[in-house]
CSV table of C-alpha atoms (C1' of nucleotides) in Angstrom, one decimal:
chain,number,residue,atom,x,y,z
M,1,UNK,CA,7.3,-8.0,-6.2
M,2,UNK,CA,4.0,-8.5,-6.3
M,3,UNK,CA,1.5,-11.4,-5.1
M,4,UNK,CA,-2.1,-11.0,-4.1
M,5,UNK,CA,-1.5,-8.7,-0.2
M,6,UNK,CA,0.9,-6.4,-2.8
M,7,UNK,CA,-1.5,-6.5,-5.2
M,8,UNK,CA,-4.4,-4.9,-2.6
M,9,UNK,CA,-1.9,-2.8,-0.8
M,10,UNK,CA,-1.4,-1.1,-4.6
M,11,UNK,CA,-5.2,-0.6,-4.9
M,12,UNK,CA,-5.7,0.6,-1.8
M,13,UNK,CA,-2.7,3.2,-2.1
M,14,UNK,CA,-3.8,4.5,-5.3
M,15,UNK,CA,-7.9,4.6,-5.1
M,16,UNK,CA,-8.2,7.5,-3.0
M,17,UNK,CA,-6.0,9.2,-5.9
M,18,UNK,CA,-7.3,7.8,-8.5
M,19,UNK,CA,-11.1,6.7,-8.4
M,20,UNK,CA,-12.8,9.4,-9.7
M,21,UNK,CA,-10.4,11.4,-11.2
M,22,UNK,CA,-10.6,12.1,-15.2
M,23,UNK,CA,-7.4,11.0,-17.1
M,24,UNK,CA,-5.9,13.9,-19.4
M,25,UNK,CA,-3.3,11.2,-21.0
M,26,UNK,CA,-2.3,8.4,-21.6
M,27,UNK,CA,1.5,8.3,-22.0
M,28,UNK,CA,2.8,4.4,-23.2
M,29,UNK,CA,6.9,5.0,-23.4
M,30,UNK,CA,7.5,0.9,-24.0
M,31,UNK,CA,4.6,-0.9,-25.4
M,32,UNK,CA,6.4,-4.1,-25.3
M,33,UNK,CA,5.2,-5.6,-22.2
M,34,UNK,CA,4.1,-9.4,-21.7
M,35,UNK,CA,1.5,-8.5,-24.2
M,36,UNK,CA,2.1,-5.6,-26.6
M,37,UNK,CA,0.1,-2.9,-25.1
M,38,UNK,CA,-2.9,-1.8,-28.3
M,39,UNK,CA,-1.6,1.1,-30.2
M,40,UNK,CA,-4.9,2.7,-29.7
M,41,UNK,CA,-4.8,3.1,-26.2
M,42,UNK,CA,-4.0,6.3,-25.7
M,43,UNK,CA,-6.2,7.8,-27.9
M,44,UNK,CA,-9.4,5.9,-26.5
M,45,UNK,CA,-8.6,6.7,-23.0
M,46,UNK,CA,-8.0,10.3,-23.2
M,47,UNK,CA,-10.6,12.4,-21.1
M,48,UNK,CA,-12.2,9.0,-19.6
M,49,UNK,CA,-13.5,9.1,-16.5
M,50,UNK,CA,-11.9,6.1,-13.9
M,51,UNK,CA,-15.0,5.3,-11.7
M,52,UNK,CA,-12.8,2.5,-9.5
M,53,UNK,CA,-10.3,0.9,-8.9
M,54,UNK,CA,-10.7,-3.0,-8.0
M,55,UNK,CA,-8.7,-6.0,-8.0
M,56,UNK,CA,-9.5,-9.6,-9.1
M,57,UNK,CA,-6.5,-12.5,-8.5
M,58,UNK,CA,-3.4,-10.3,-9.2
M,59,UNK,CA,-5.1,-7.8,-11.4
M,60,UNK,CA,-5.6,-4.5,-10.9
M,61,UNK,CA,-9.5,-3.5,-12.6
M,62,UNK,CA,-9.4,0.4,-13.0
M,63,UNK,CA,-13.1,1.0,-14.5
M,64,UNK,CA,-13.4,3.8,-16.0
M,65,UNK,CA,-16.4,4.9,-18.9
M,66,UNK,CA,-14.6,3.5,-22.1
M,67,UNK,CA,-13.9,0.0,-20.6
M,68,UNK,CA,-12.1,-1.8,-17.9
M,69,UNK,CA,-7.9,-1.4,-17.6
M,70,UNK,CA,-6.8,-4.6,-17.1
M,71,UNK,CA,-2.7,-4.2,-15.4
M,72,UNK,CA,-1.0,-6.9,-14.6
M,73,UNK,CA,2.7,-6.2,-12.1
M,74,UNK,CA,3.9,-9.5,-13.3
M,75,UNK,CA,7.0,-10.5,-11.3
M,76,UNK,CA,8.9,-7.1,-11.4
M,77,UNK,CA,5.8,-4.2,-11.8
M,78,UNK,CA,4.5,-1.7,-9.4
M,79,UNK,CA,2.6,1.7,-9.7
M,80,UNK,CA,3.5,4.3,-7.6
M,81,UNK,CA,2.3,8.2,-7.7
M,82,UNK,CA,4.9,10.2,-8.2
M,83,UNK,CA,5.3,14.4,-8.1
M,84,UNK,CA,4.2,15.6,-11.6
M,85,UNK,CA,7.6,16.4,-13.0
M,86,UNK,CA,9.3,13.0,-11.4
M,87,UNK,CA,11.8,12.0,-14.4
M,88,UNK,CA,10.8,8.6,-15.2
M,89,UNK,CA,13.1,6.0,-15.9
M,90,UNK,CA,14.6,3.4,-18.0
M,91,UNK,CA,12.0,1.0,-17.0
M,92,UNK,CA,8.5,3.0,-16.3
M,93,UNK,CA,6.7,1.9,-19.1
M,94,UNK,CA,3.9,4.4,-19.2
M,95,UNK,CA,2.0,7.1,-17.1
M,96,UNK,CA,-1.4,8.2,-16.5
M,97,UNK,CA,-1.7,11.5,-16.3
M,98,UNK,CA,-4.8,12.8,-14.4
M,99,UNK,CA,-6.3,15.9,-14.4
M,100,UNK,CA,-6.2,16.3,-10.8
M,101,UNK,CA,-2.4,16.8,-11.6
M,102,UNK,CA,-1.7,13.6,-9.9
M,103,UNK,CA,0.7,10.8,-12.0
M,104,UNK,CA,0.0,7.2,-11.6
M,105,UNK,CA,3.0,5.8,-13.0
M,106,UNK,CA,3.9,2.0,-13.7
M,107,UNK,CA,7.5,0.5,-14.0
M,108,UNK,CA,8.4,-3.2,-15.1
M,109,UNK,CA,12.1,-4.1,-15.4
M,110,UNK,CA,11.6,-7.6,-16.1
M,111,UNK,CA,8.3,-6.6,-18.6
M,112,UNK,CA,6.6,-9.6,-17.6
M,113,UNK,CA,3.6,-7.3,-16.8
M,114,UNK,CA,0.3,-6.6,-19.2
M,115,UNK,CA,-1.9,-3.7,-19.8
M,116,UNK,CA,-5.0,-4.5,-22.1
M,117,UNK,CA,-8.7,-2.5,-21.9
M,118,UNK,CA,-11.7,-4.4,-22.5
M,119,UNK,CA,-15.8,-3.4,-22.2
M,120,UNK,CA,-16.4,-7.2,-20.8
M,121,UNK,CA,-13.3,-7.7,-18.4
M,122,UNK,CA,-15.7,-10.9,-17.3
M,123,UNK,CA,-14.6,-12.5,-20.6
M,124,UNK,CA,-11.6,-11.2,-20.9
M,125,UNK,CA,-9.1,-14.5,-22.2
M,126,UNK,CA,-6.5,-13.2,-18.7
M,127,UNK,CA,-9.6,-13.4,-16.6
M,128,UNK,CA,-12.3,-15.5,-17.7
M,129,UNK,CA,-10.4,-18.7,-16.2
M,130,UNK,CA,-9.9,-17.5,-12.5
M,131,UNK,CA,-11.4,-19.6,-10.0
M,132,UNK,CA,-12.8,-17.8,-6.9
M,133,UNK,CA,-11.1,-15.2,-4.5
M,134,UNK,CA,-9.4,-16.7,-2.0
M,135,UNK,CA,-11.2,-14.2,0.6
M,136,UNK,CA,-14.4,-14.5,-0.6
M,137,UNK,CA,-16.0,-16.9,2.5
M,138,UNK,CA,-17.4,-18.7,-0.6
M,139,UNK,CA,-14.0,-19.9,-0.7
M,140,UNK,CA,-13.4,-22.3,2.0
M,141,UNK,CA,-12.5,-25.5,2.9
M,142,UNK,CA,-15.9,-27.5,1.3
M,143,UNK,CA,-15.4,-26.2,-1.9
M,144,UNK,CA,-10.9,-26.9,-1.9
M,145,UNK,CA,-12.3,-30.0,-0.4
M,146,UNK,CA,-14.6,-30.9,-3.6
M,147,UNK,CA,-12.5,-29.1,-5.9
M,148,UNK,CA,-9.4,-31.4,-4.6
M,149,UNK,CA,-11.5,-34.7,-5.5
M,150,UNK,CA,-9.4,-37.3,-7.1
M,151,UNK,CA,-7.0,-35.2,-7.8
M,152,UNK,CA,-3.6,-36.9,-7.7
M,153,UNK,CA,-1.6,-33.5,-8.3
M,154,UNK,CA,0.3,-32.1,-4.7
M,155,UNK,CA,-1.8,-30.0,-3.4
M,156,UNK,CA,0.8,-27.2,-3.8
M,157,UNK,CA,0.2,-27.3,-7.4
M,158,UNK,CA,-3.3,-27.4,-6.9
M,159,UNK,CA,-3.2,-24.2,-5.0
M,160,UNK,CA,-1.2,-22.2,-7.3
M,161,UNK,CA,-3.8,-23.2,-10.2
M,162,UNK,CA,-5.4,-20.1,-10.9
M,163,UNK,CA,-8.3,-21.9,-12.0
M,164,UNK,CA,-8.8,-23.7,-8.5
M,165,UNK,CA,-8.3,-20.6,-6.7
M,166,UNK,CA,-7.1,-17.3,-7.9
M,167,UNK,CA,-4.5,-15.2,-6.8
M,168,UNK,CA,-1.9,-17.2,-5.0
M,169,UNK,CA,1.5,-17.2,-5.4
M,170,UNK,CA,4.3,-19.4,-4.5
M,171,UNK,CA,5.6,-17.3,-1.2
M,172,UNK,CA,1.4,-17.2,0.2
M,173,UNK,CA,1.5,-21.0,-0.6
M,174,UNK,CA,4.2,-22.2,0.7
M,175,UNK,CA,3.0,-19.9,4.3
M,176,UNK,CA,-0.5,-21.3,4.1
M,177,UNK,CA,1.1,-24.9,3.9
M,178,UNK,CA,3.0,-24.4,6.7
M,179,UNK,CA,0.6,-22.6,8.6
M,180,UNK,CA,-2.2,-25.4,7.9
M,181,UNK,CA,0.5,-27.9,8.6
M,182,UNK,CA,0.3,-29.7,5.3
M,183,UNK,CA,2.8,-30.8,3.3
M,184,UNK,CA,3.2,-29.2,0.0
M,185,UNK,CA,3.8,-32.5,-2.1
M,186,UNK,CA,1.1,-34.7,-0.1
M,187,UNK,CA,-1.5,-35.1,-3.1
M,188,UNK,CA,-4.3,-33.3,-3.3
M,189,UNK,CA,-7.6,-35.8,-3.4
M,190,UNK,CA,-5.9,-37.5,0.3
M,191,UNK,CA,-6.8,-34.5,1.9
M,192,UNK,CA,-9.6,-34.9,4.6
M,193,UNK,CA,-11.8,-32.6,4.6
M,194,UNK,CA,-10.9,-30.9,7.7
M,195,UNK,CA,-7.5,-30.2,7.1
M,196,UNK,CA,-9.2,-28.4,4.0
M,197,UNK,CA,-10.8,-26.4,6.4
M,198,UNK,CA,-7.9,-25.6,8.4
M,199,UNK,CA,-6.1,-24.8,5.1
M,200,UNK,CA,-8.5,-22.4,4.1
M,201,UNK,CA,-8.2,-20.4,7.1
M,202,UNK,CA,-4.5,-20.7,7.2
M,203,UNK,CA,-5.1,-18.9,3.7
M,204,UNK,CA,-7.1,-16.0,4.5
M,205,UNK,CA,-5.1,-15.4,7.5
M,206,UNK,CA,-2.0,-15.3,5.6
M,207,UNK,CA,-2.9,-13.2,2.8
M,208,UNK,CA,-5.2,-10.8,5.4
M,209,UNK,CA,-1.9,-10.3,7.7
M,210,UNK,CA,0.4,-9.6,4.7
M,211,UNK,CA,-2.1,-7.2,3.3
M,212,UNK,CA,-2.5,-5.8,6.8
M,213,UNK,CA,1.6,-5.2,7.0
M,214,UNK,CA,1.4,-4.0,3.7
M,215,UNK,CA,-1.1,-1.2,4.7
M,216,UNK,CA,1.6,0.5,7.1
M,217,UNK,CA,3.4,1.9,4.4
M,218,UNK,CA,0.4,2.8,1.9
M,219,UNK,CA,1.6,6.7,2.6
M,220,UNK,CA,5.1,5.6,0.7
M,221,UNK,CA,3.1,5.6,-2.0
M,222,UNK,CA,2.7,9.2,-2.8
M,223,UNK,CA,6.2,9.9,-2.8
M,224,UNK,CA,7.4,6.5,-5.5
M,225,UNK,CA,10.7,6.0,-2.9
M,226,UNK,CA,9.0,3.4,-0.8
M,227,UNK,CA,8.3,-0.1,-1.7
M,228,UNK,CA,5.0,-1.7,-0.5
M,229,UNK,CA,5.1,-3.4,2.7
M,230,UNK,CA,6.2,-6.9,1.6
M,231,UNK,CA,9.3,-7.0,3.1
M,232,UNK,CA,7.5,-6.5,6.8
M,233,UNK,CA,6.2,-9.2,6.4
M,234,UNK,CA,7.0,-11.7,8.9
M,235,UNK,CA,7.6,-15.2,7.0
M,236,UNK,CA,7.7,-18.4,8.5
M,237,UNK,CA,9.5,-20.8,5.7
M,238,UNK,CA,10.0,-19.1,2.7
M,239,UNK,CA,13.2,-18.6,1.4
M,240,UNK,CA,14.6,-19.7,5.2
M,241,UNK,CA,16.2,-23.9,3.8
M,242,UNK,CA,18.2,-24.5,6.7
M,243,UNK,CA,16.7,-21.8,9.3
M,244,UNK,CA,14.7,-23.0,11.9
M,245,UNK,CA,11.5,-23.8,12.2
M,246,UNK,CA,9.3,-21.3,14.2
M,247,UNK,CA,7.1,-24.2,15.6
M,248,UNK,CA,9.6,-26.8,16.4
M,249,UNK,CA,13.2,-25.8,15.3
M,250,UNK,CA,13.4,-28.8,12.5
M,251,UNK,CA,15.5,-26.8,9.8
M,252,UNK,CA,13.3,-25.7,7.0
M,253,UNK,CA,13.8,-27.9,3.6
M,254,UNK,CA,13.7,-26.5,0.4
M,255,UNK,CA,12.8,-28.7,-2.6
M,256,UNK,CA,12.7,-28.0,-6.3
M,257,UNK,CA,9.6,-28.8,-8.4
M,258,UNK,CA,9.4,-27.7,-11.6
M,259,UNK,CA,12.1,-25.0,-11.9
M,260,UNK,CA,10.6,-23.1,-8.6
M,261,UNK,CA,11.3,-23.5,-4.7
M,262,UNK,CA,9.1,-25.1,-2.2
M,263,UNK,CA,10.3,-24.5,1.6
M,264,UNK,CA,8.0,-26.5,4.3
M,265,UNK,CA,8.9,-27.6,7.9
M,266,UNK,CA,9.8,-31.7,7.1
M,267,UNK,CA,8.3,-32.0,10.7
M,268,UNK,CA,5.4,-30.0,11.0
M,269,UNK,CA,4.1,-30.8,8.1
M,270,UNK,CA,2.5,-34.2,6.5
E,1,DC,C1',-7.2,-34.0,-19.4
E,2,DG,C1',-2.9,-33.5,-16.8
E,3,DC,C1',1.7,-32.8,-16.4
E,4,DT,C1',6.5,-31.0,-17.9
E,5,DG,C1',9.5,-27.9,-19.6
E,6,DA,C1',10.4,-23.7,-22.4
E,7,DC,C1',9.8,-19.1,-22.6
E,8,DC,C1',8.9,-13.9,-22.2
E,9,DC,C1',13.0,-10.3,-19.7
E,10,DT,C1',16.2,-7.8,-16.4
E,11,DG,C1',18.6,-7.5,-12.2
E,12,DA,C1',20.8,-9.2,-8.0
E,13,DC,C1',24.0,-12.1,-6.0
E,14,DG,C1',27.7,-15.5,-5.1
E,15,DG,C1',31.8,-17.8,-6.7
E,16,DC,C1',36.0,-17.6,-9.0
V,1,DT,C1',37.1,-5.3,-10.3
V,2,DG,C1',34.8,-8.1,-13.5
V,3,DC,C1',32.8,-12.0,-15.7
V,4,DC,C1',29.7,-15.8,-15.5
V,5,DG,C1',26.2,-18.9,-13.9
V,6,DT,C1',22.1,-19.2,-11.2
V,7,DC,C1',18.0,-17.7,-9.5
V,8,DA,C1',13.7,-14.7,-8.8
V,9,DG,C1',7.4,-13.3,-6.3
V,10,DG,C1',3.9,-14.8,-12.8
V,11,DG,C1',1.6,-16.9,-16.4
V,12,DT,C1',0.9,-19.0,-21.2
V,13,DC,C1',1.7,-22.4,-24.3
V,14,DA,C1',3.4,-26.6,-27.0
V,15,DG,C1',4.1,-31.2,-26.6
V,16,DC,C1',3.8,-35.7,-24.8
DNA sequence: CGCTGACCCTGACGGC
DNA sequence: TGCCGTCAGGGTCAGC
């Protein structure tokens, strides 16, 4: 279930296992992902060397000398690393088989997930839209401030355009409101500029503390049981309509925009 | 250009 | 126990 802190908690499980390592195969059981995965993928990533693993937004960047992987978890994926000999299931769509012996293996029930491999991931059409990292300390509350200008969109929305600012989903948004104490439908160009600073930092610190949570169970990773660490994570609003507030005890409200929840403290913030 | 809703798919859960 | 409707963390795209 993955946003951004699950996304880096993945990387960070798998580099030390991966990075480096020459792939022996490339074994695609389903190729019908969000994107058909190429039919030529195996073949032209046989024997390639993966140099490293990164992440930009959501996406998992495994470099390796014939081009970049591009894999997406979508709303249902995650790569775990299996024993060699692990039977795979209905839903792991395909393995990469190193020659270390190791098995990175990815699964996707709902096969909302994508797996592409490009020489110019810069340009790449999934890519080649993302606004900035949302930890980069490029990213703070000037530029949301300039890139919120006249903007009559809520500045929820505005957050979870991945053109604005990459990589956040609706659970870090909806934590970042609460945390900056903003309210999710208050429009995004009648934002001063220091709440924009304050929201920035409620962002990093968010997204830092989940990926922090999520790096107590990196081990889990070797042995494909464990999920990351998301559920440790301690949340404030999300999914809690009706709980209380932790800053005031007002009970959380949850609103529907556009098909998808939005829980915010009707107290805290404005 | 900006916004809305439909859509890709499966699984979990609550109500009856 | 089982069936059915609803909902889910993502992201693209057509249409207005």
């Amino acid at each position: 279930m993955p946003e951004l802190p699950e996304v880096e908690t993945t990387r960070r499980g798998i580099e030390p296992h991966v990075s480096g390592q020459r792939i022996e195969r490339l074994l695609i059981r389903n190729r019908r992902l969000r994107w058909p995965v190429a039919r030529d993928l195996s073949r032209r990533m046989a024997g390639q060397m993966i140099e490293a693993v990164e992440r930009r937004a959501k996406y998992l960047l495994l470099r390796t000398s014939a081009g970049t992987l591009i894999v997406h978890l979508g709303m249902s994926g995650s790569l775990r690393l299996p024993r060699a000999g692990t039977t795979p299931g209905p839903h792991d769509h395909w393995d990469l088989q190193l020659a270390s012996g190791r098995l990175l293996r990815y699964t996707d029930p709902r096969r909302f997930g994508s797996l592409h491999l490009t020489r110019r991931p810069e340009a790449h059409f999934l890519l080649k839209n993302l606004g900035p990292e949302p930890l980069d300390p490029n990213t703070d509350g000037r530029y949301l401030f300039q890139a919120g200008r006249d903007r009559r969109a809520p500045v929820k929305h505005f957050l979870m355009d991945g053109r604005i600012i990459a990589g956040l989903g609706n659970i870090y948004v909806c934590e970042a409101l609460f945390e900056a104490g903003l309210h999710p439908f208050r429009a995004a160009g009648r934002i001063s500029k220091a709440r924009y600073e304050r929201l920035a930092q409620a962002i990093k610190q968010v997204l830092q503390d989940a990926i922090e949570a999520g790096g107590t169970t990196l081990r889990d990773f070797l042995h494909s049981e464990g999920e990351p660490g998301y559920f440790s994570q301690q949340l404030a609003v999300y999914g809690r309509d009706g709980l209380p507030c932790p800053r005031c005890g007002t009970a959380v409200r949850r609103a529907t925009r556009g098909q998808r929840g939005t829980w915010y403290c009707p107290r805290c913030q404005r």
